XYZ file of C-alpha atoms in Angstrom:
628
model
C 98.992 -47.689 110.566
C 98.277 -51.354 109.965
C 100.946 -53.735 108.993
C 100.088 -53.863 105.389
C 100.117 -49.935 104.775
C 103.682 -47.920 103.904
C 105.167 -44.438 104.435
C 105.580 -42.144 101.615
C 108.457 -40.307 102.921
C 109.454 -38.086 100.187
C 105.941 -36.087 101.432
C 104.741 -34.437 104.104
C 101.518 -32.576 104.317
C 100.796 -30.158 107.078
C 97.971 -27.524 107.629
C 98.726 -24.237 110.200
C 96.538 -23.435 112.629
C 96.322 -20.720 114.732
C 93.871 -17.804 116.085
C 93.189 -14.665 113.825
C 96.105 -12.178 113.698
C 99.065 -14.765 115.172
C 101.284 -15.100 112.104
C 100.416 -18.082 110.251
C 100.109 -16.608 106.945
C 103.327 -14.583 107.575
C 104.649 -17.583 108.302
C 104.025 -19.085 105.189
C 105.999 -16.379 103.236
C 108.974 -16.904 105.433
C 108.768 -20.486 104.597
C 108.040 -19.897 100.629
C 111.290 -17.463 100.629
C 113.604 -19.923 102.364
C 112.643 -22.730 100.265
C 113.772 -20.874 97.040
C 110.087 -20.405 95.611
C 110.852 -16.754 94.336
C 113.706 -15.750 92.416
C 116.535 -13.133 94.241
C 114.953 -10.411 92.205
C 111.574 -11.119 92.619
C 108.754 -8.424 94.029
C 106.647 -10.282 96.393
C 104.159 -8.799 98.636
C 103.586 -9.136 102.517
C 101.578 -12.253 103.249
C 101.156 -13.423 99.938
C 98.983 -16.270 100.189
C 96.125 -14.113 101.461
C 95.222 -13.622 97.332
C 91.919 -12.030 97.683
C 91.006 -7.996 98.222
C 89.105 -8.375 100.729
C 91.761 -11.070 102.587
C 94.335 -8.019 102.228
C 92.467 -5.464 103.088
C 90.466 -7.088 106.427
C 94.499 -8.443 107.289
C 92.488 -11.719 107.609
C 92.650 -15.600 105.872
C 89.153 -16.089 104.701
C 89.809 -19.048 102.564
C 91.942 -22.004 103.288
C 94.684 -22.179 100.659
C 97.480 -24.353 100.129
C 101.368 -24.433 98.508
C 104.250 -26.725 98.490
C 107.971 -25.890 99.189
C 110.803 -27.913 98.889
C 113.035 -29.162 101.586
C 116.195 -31.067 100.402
C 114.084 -33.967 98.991
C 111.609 -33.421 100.201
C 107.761 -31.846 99.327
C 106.512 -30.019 102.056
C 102.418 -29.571 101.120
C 101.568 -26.546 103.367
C 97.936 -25.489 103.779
C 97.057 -22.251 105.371
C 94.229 -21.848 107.374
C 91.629 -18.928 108.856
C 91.838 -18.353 112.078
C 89.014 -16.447 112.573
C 86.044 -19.373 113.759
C 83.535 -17.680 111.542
C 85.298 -19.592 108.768
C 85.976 -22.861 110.487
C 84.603 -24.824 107.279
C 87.757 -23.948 105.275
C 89.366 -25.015 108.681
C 87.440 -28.324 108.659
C 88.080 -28.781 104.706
C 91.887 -28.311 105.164
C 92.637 -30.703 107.821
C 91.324 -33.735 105.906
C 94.147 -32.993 103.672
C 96.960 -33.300 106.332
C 98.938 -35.585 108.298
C 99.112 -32.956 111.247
C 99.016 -29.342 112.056
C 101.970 -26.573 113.066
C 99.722 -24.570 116.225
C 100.835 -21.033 116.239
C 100.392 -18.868 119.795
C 101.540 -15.376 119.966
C 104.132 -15.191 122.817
C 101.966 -12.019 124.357
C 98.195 -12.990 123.981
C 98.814 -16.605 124.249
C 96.012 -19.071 123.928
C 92.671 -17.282 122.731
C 88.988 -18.931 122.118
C 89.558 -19.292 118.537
C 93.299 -21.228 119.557
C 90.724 -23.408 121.162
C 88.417 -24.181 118.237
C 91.430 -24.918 115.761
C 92.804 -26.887 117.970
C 90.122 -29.058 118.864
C 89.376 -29.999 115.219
C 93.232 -31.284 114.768
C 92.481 -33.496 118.398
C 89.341 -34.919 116.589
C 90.785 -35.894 113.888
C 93.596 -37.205 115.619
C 96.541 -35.296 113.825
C 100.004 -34.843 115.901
C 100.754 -31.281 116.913
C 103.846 -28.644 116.687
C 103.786 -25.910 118.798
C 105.126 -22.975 117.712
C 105.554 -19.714 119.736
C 105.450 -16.602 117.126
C 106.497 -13.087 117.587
C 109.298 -13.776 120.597
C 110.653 -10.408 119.657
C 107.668 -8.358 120.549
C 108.527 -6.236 124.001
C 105.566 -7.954 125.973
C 106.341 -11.805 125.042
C 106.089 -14.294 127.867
C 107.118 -17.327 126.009
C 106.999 -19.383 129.514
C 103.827 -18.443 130.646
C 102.363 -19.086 127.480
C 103.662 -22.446 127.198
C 102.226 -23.522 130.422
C 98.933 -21.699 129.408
C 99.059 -23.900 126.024
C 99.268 -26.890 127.864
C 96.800 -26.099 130.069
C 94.427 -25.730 126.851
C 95.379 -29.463 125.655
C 94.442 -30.773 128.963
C 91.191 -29.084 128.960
C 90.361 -30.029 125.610
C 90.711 -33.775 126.507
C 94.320 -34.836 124.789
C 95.759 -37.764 125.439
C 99.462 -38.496 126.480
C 100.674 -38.835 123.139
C 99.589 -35.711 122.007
C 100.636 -33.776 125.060
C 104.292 -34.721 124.333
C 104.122 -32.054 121.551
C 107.642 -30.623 120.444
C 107.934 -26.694 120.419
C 109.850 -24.219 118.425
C 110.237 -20.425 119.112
C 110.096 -18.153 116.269
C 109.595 -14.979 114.841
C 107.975 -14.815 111.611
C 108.461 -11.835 110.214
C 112.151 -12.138 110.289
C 112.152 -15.727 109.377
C 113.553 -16.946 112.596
C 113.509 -20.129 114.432
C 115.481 -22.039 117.605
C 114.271 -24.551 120.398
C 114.699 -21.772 123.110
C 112.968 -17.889 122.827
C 116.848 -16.512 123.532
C 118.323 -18.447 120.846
C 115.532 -16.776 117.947
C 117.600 -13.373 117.673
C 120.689 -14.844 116.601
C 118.629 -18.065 114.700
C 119.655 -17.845 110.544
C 116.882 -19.298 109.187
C 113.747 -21.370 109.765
C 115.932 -24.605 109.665
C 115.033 -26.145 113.038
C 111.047 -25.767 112.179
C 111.499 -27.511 108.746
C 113.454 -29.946 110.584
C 110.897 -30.660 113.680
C 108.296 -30.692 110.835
C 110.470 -33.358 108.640
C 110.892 -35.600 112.244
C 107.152 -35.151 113.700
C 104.759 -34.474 110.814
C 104.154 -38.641 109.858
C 104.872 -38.789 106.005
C 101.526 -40.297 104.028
C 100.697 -43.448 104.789
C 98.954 -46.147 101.928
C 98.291 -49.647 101.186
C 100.634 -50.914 98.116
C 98.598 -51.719 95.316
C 95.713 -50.730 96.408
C 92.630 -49.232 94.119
C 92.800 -44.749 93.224
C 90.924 -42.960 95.925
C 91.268 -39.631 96.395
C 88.657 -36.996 98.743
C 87.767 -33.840 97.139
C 88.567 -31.153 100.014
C 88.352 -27.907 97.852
C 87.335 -26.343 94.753
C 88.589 -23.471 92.259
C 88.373 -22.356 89.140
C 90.242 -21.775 85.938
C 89.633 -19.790 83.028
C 90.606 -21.616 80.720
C 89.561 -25.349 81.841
C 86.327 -24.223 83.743
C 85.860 -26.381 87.375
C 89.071 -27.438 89.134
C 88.347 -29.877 92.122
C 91.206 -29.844 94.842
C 91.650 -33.139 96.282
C 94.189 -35.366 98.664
C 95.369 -38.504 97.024
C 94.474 -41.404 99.807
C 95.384 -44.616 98.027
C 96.661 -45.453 94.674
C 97.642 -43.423 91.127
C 96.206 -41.776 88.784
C 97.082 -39.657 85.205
C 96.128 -37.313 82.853
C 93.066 -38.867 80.560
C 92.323 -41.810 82.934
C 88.752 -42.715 83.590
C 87.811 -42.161 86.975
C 84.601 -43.076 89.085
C 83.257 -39.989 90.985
C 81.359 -40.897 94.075
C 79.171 -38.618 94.916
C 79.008 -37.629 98.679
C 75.561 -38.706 100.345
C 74.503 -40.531 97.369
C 74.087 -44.084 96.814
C 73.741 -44.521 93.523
C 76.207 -46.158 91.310
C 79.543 -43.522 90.670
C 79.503 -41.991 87.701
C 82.696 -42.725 85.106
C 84.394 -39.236 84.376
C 87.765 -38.513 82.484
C 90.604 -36.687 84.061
C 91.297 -33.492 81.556
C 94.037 -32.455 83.372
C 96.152 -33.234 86.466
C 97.868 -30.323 87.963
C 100.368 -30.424 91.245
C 100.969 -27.572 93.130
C 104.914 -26.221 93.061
C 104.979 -22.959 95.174
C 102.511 -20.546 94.008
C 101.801 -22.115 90.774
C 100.102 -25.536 89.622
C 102.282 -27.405 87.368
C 101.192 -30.443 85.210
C 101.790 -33.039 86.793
C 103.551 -35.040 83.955
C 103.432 -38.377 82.635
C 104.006 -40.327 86.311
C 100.782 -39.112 87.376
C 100.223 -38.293 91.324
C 99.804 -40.822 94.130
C 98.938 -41.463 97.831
C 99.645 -37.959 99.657
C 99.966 -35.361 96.950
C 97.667 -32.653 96.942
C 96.070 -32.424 93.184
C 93.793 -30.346 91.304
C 91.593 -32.221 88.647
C 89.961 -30.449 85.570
C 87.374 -32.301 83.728
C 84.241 -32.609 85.618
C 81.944 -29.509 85.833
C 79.339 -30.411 88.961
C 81.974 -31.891 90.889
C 81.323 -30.770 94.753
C 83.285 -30.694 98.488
C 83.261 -33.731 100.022
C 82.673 -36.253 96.607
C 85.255 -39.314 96.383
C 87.133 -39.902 92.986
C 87.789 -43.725 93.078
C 89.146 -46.572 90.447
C 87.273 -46.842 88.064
C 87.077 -50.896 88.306
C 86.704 -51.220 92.227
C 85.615 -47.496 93.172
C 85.546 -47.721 97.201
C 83.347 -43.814 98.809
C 85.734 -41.857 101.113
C 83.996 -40.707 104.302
C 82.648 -37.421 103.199
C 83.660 -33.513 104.577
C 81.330 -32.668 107.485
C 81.276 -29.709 109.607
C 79.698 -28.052 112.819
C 75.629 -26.669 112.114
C 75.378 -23.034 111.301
C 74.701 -20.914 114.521
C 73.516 -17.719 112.709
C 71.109 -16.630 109.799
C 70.107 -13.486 107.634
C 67.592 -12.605 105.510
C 69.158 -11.436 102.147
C 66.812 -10.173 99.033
C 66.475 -8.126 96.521
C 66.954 -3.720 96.829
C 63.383 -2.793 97.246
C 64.262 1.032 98.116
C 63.067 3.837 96.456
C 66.488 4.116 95.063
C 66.736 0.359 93.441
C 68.796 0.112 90.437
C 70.717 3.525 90.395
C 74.157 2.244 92.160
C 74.285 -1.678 90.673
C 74.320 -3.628 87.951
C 72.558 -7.014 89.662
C 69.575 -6.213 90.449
C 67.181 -9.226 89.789
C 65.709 -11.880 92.122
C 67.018 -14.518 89.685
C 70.415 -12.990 89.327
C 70.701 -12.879 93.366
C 69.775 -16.790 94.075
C 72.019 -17.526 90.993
C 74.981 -16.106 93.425
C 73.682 -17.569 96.622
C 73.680 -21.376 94.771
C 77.222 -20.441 93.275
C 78.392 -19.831 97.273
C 76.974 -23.080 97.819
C 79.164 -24.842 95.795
C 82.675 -23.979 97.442
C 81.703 -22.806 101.105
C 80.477 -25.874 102.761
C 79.720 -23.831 106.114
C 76.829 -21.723 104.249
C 72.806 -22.757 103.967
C 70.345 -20.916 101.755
C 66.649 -21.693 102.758
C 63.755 -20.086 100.904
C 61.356 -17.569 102.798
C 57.625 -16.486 102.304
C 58.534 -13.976 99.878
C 59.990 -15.154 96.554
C 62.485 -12.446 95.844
C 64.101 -13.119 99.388
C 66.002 -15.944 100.965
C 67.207 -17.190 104.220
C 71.178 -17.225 104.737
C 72.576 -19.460 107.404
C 76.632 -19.516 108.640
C 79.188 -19.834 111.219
C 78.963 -16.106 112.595
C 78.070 -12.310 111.478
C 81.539 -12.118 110.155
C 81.290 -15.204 107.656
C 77.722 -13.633 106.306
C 79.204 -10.012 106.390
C 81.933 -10.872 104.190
C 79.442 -12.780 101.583
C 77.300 -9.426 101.466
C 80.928 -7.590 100.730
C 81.911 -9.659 98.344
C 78.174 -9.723 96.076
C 78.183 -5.968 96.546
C 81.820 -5.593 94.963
C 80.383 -7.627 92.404
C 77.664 -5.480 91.320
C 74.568 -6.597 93.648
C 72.466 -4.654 95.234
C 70.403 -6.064 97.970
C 68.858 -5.501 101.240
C 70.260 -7.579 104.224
C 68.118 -8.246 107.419
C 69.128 -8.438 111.487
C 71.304 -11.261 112.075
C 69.710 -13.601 113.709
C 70.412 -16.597 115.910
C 69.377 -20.146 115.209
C 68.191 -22.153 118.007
C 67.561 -26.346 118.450
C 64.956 -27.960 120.606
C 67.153 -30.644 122.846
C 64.812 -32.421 125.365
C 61.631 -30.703 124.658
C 63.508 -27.250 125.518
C 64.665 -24.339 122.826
C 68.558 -24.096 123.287
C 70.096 -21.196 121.734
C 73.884 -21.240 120.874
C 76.615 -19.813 123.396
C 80.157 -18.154 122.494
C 83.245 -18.378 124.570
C 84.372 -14.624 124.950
C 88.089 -13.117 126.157
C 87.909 -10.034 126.839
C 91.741 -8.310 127.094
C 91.345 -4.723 128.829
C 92.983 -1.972 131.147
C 92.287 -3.202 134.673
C 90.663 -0.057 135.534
C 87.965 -0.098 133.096
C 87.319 -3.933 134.422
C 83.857 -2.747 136.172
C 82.536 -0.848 133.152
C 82.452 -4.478 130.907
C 81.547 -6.792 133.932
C 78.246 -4.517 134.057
C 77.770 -3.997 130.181
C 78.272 -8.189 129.762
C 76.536 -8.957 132.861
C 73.711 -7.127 131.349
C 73.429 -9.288 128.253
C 73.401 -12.397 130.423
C 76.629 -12.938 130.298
C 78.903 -15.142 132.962
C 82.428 -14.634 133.681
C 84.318 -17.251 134.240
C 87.409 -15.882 135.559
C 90.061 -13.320 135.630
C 93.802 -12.856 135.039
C 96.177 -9.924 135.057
C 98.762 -9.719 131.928
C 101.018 -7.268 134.038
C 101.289 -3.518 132.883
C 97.791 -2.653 133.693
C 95.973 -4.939 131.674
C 93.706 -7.728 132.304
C 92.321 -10.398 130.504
C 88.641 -11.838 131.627
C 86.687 -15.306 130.156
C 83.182 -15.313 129.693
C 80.412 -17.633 128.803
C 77.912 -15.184 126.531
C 74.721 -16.198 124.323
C 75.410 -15.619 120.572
C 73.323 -13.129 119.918
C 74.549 -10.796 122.752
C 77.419 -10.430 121.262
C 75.616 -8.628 117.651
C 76.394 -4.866 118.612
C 78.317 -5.358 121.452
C 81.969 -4.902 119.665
C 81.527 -1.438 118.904
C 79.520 -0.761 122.121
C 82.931 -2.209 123.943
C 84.909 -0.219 122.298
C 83.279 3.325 123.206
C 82.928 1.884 126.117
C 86.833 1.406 126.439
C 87.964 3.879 124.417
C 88.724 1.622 121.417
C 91.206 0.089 124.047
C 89.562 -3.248 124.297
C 90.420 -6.545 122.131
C 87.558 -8.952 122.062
C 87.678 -12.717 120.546
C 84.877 -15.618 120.506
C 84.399 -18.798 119.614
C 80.996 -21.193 119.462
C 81.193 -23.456 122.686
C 77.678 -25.244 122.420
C 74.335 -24.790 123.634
C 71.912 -24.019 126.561
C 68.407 -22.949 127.401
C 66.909 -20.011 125.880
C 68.375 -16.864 128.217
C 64.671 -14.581 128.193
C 64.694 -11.071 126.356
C 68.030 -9.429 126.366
C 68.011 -5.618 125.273
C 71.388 -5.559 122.878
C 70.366 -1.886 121.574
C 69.125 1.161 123.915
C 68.802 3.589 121.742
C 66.352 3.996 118.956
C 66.976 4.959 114.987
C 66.070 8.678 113.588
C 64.137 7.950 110.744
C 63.554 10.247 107.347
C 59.895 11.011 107.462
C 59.889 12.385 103.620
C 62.080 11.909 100.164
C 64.580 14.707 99.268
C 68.273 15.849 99.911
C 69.309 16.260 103.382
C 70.346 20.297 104.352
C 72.932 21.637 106.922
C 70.357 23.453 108.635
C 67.871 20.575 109.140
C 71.231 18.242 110.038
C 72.204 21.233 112.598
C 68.977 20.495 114.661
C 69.159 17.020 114.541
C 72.540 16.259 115.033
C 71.260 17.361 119.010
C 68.854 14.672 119.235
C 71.410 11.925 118.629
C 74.366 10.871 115.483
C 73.791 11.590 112.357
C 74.945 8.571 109.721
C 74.438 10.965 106.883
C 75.664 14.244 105.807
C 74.452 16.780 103.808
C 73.372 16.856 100.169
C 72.610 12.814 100.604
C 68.955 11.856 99.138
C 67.534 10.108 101.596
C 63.646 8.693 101.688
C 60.853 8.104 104.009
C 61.909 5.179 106.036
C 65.564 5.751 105.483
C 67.561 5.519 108.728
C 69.029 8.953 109.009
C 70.598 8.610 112.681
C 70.334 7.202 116.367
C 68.315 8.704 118.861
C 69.479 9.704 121.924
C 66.119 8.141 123.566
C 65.132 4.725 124.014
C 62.067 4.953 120.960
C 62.011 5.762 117.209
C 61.694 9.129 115.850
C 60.647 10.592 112.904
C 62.587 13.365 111.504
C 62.981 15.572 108.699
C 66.184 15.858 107.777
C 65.376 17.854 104.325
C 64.012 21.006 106.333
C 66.080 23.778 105.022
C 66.139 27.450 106.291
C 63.744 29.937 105.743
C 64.861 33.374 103.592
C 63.755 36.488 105.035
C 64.770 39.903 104.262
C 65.791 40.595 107.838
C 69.791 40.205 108.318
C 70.461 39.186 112.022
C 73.509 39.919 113.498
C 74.605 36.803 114.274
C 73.766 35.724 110.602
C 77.459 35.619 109.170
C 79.047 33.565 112.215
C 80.130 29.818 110.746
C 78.339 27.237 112.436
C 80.098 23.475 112.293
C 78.124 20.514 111.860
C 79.314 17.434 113.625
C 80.505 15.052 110.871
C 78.261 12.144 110.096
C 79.532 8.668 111.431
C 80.314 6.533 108.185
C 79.097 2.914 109.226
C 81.018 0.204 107.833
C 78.909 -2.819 106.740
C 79.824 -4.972 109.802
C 78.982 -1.980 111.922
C 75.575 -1.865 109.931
C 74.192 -4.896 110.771
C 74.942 -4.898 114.283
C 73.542 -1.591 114.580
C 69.869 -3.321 113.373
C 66.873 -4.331 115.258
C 64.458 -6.885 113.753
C 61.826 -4.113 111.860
C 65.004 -2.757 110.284
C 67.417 -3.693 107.631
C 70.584 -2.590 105.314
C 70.425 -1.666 101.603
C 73.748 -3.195 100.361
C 74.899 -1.699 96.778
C 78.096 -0.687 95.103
C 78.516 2.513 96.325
C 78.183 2.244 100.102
C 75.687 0.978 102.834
C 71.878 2.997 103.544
C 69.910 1.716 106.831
C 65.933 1.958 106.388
C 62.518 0.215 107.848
C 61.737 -2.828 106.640
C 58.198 -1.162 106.343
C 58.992 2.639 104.857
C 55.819 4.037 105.561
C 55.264 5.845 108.784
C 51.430 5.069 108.640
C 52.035 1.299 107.590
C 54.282 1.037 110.766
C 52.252 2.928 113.513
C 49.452 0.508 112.213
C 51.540 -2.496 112.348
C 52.693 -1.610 116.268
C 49.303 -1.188 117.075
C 48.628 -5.009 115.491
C 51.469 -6.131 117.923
C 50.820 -4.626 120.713
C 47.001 -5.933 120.119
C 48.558 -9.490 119.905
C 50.911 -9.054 123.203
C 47.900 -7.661 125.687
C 46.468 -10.695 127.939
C 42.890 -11.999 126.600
C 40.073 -10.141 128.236
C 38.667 -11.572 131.482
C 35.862 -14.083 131.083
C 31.973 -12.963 131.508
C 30.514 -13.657 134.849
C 27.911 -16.303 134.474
């Protein structure tokens, strides 16, 4: 802070961090109810700020989301965060509205890879941290060791002294419990001493008195009834409802374009409130109506002096996908969307609020190339078009790769691996064998251990539910991008190859019966399926072609064993995620309303025997030279 610049102190804006499943958005409701934001009455559901479906239903934060509470005198601007690194846009986004972050660490699993990400975007852009150790009360906490582990993690990422000398508060969320020592939380009334360390740590807004209106435009949403709303953190200077404003646009130097201010809205709890005739000013968190192509990362300035905001930038996307239009045999009987126009209408719309995202045309017009963070950011794009109507086919995810010094580099993910100790050989071999290099090991006590890993990207498609038959479904696996290195060679994520439907029709028991001993089945029986539809996996290496539509032949012979009930192995019901980690590069997913069908890119048998011959032509070594 310079000497001319001030403290607003009846503000404080703060973002929570934390890796996936930890407790920030629980955290949040404890907060919201102790602050008096719902009435004594008043219904409110678990982890309320996660407002989506999908959010609810995943137990995830997809999109970062913020609120403000009130604390004596005090506005407390709190913006929760994913944890999942997938989504580390809205993470990016959300901490250039804040003056520093609460960290969250579960007292049992500690510090994980995504702890590490989160964390390292609040060091870079220098914001002061507050520990705090969630879920005390669980049988297995180790608040001690996890502190030392936690510091451990800032000295690794490169902190300096001052941030180091972090204050910490113990606490358990769900019960809306906080003290300065883990024995103390049980007896704790309240969440005082966190609002309190907050208050003393968290630096209030700082701003230059008199100084022109600039404000950064972190988020957007929308609003039925005044269209466009852009989300922005005030960084200098007023403004008020039906001002004229200069918007800056981000990357453009042009002159700023004057735009009105419709409507100012604060945030007060859940709800935005006009923000009445005093307007807003440096630090409050503000929604603006009034200017339809607004984007992320665009500066709204004075109108008479308007002075650009750095823009919002974030890390390169380390995955793609190939998403198009449903070319299947049984196009257009499940959706609603099914046009090439309607599809890259959607793909532009993501554009415009999800900053992590890229959409690059292909060779074929009704089919474009989709770039993000991870398989779990694209997954959840698919799931939400296909709610909305869309079908669409979705292709192998794929990594993207960089040439650094003349040399392809393909991107690398920091994996912990938490897993009974005696199952340790079983995933040294099965990571080992996707090129994999562990970095070391450490025993949690009680039979469990917890091993570090340095794996390429796109080892890791298919190897979560490989792991977990593997273990059991015993194992917990996290990962986070940690950079890049040299292309690894040919690594083999799938062994086995896919059954494939050889012929159109409805599949029958008795055809199912036979097959269902050459592999799993993915469908059941009385599902039309079509030549090139992915019926199963086979329990050998190669493709098969099957037909699963065989039914039994009548004769007028009764057999003795004819009435005895025969029990078909239920068909494994793939969940979308599953799906496209189950794909190799010739196959892809048919996305629609009513559920998820795997097929060939290339349906017909013929059309693919020829093309395998074409590649196998191209791979053989060029025929010697004549002798002369």
């Amino acid at each position: 802070m310079t000497s001319e610049q001030t403290r607003r102190a009846d503000i404080r804006n703060v973002a929570i961090i934390a890796h996936v499943d930890h407790g920030k958005t629980t955290l949040v409701d404890g907060m919201l109810r102790q602050s008096g934001v719902f009435r004594a009455n008043e219904e409110v559901a678990e982890r309320v700020m996660d407002s989506t479906d999908l959010e609810r239903e995943k137990g995830i934060t997809i999109l970062a989301k913020n609120t403000a509470v009130h604390y004596g005198n005090l506005t407390v601007n709190i913006v929760d965060t994913p944890g999942h690194a997938d989504f580390g846009g809205e993470v990016e986004r959300a901490l250039t509205m804040v003056d520093g972050v609460l960290l969250l660490v579960d007292a049992s699993e500690g510090p994980l890879p995504q702890t590490r990400f989160v964390l390292r975007k609040a060091l870079e852009a220098h914001l002061p941290v507050v520990l705090v150790v969630n879920k005390v009360d669980r049988p297995d906490a180790r608040p001690a060791e996890v502190l030392d582990d936690v510091y451990d993690l800032f000295i690794d990422l490169g902190a300096d002294d001052e941030h180091i000398a972090f204050p910490v508060v113990y606490c358990n969320a769900r019960s809306g419990q906080a003290a300065l020592t883990p024995e103390e939380v049980a007896d704790a009334p309240d969440l005082k001493i966190l609002f309190e360390l907050l208050v003393e740590y968290i630096p209030a807004p700082a701003y230059i008195e008199g100084h022109p209106f600039q404000a950064l435009v972190c988020n957007l949403d929308a609003s039925p009834y005044v269209g466009r709303l852009a989300i922005c953190r005030i960084h200098q200077g007023w403004v008020r409802k039906g001002e004229t404003v200069a918007w800056c646009r981000q990357g453009d130097d042009g002159a700023p374009q004057r735009v009105r201010v419709a409507e100012l809205y604060m945030t007060d709890g859940l709800h935005r409130v006009d923000a009445g005739p005093k307007g807003a000013g440096p630090g409050d968190i503000i929604a603006i109506a009034g200017i339809p192509e607004i984007m992320i990362g665009d500066t709204l300035a004075d109108a008479t002096d308007p002075r650009p905001l750095p823009g919002v930038t974030v890390d390169e996307p380390a995955i793609s996908m190939t998403i198009g239009i449903n070319t299947g045999p049984l196009a257009g009987k499940e959706g609603t969307k099914l046009t090439a126009r309607l599809l890259k209408g959607r793909l532009d719309s993501e554009l415009v609020g999800n900053v992590s995202i890229r959409v690059l045309p292909t060779a074929r017009p009704d089919t474009w190339e989709v770039q993000g963070r991870g398989e779990l950011a694209l997954a959840v794009l698919v799931e939400l078009m296909r709610r909305e109507g869309f079908e669409l086919t979705a292709g192998k995810p794929q990594v993207l790769t960089k040439i650094i010094d003349g040399k392809v580099h393909e991107p690398v993910e920091r994996v912990s691996l938490d897993i009974p100790e005696e199952l340790l050989g079983t995933v040294m071999q099965l990571l080992a064998g996707r090129k994999g290099r562990m970095q070391h090991v450490t025993s949690h006590g009680s039979g469990w251990a917890r091993t570090d890993w340095l794996v390429p990207s796109r080892a890791l498609i298919g190897l979560r539910s490989q792991l977990l038959t593997e273990t059991k479904g015993t194992a917990q696996l996290h990962h986070v991008l940690d950079g890049w290195e040299p292309w690894f060679g040919e690594i083999r994520t799938r062994q086995n190859g896919s059954l494939v439907a050889d012929r159109r029709g409805k599949t029958a028991q008795y055809a199912l019966m036979n097959l269902q001993e050459r592999g799993t089945m993915f469908v059941g029986p009385g599902v039309e399926v079509y030549e090139g539809m992915i019926v199963g996996e086979n329990a050998r290496r190669e493709d098969m072609d099957v037909n699963p539509t065989k039914e039994r032949k009548l004769t007028n012979m009764r057999s003795s064993t004819s009435e005895e009930l025969v029990r078909l192995t239920p068909a494994v019901d793939l969940s979308l995620e599953q799906a496209l980690e189950f794909l190799r590069e010739d196959e892809c997913a048919e996305v629609t309303p009513v559920g998820v069908r795997l097929r060939k890119v290339v349906l017909a048998a013929a059309d693919r025997g020829r093309q395998r011959g074409r590649s196998r032509d191209q791979e053989a070594p060029p025929p010697p030279p004549p002798d002369e």
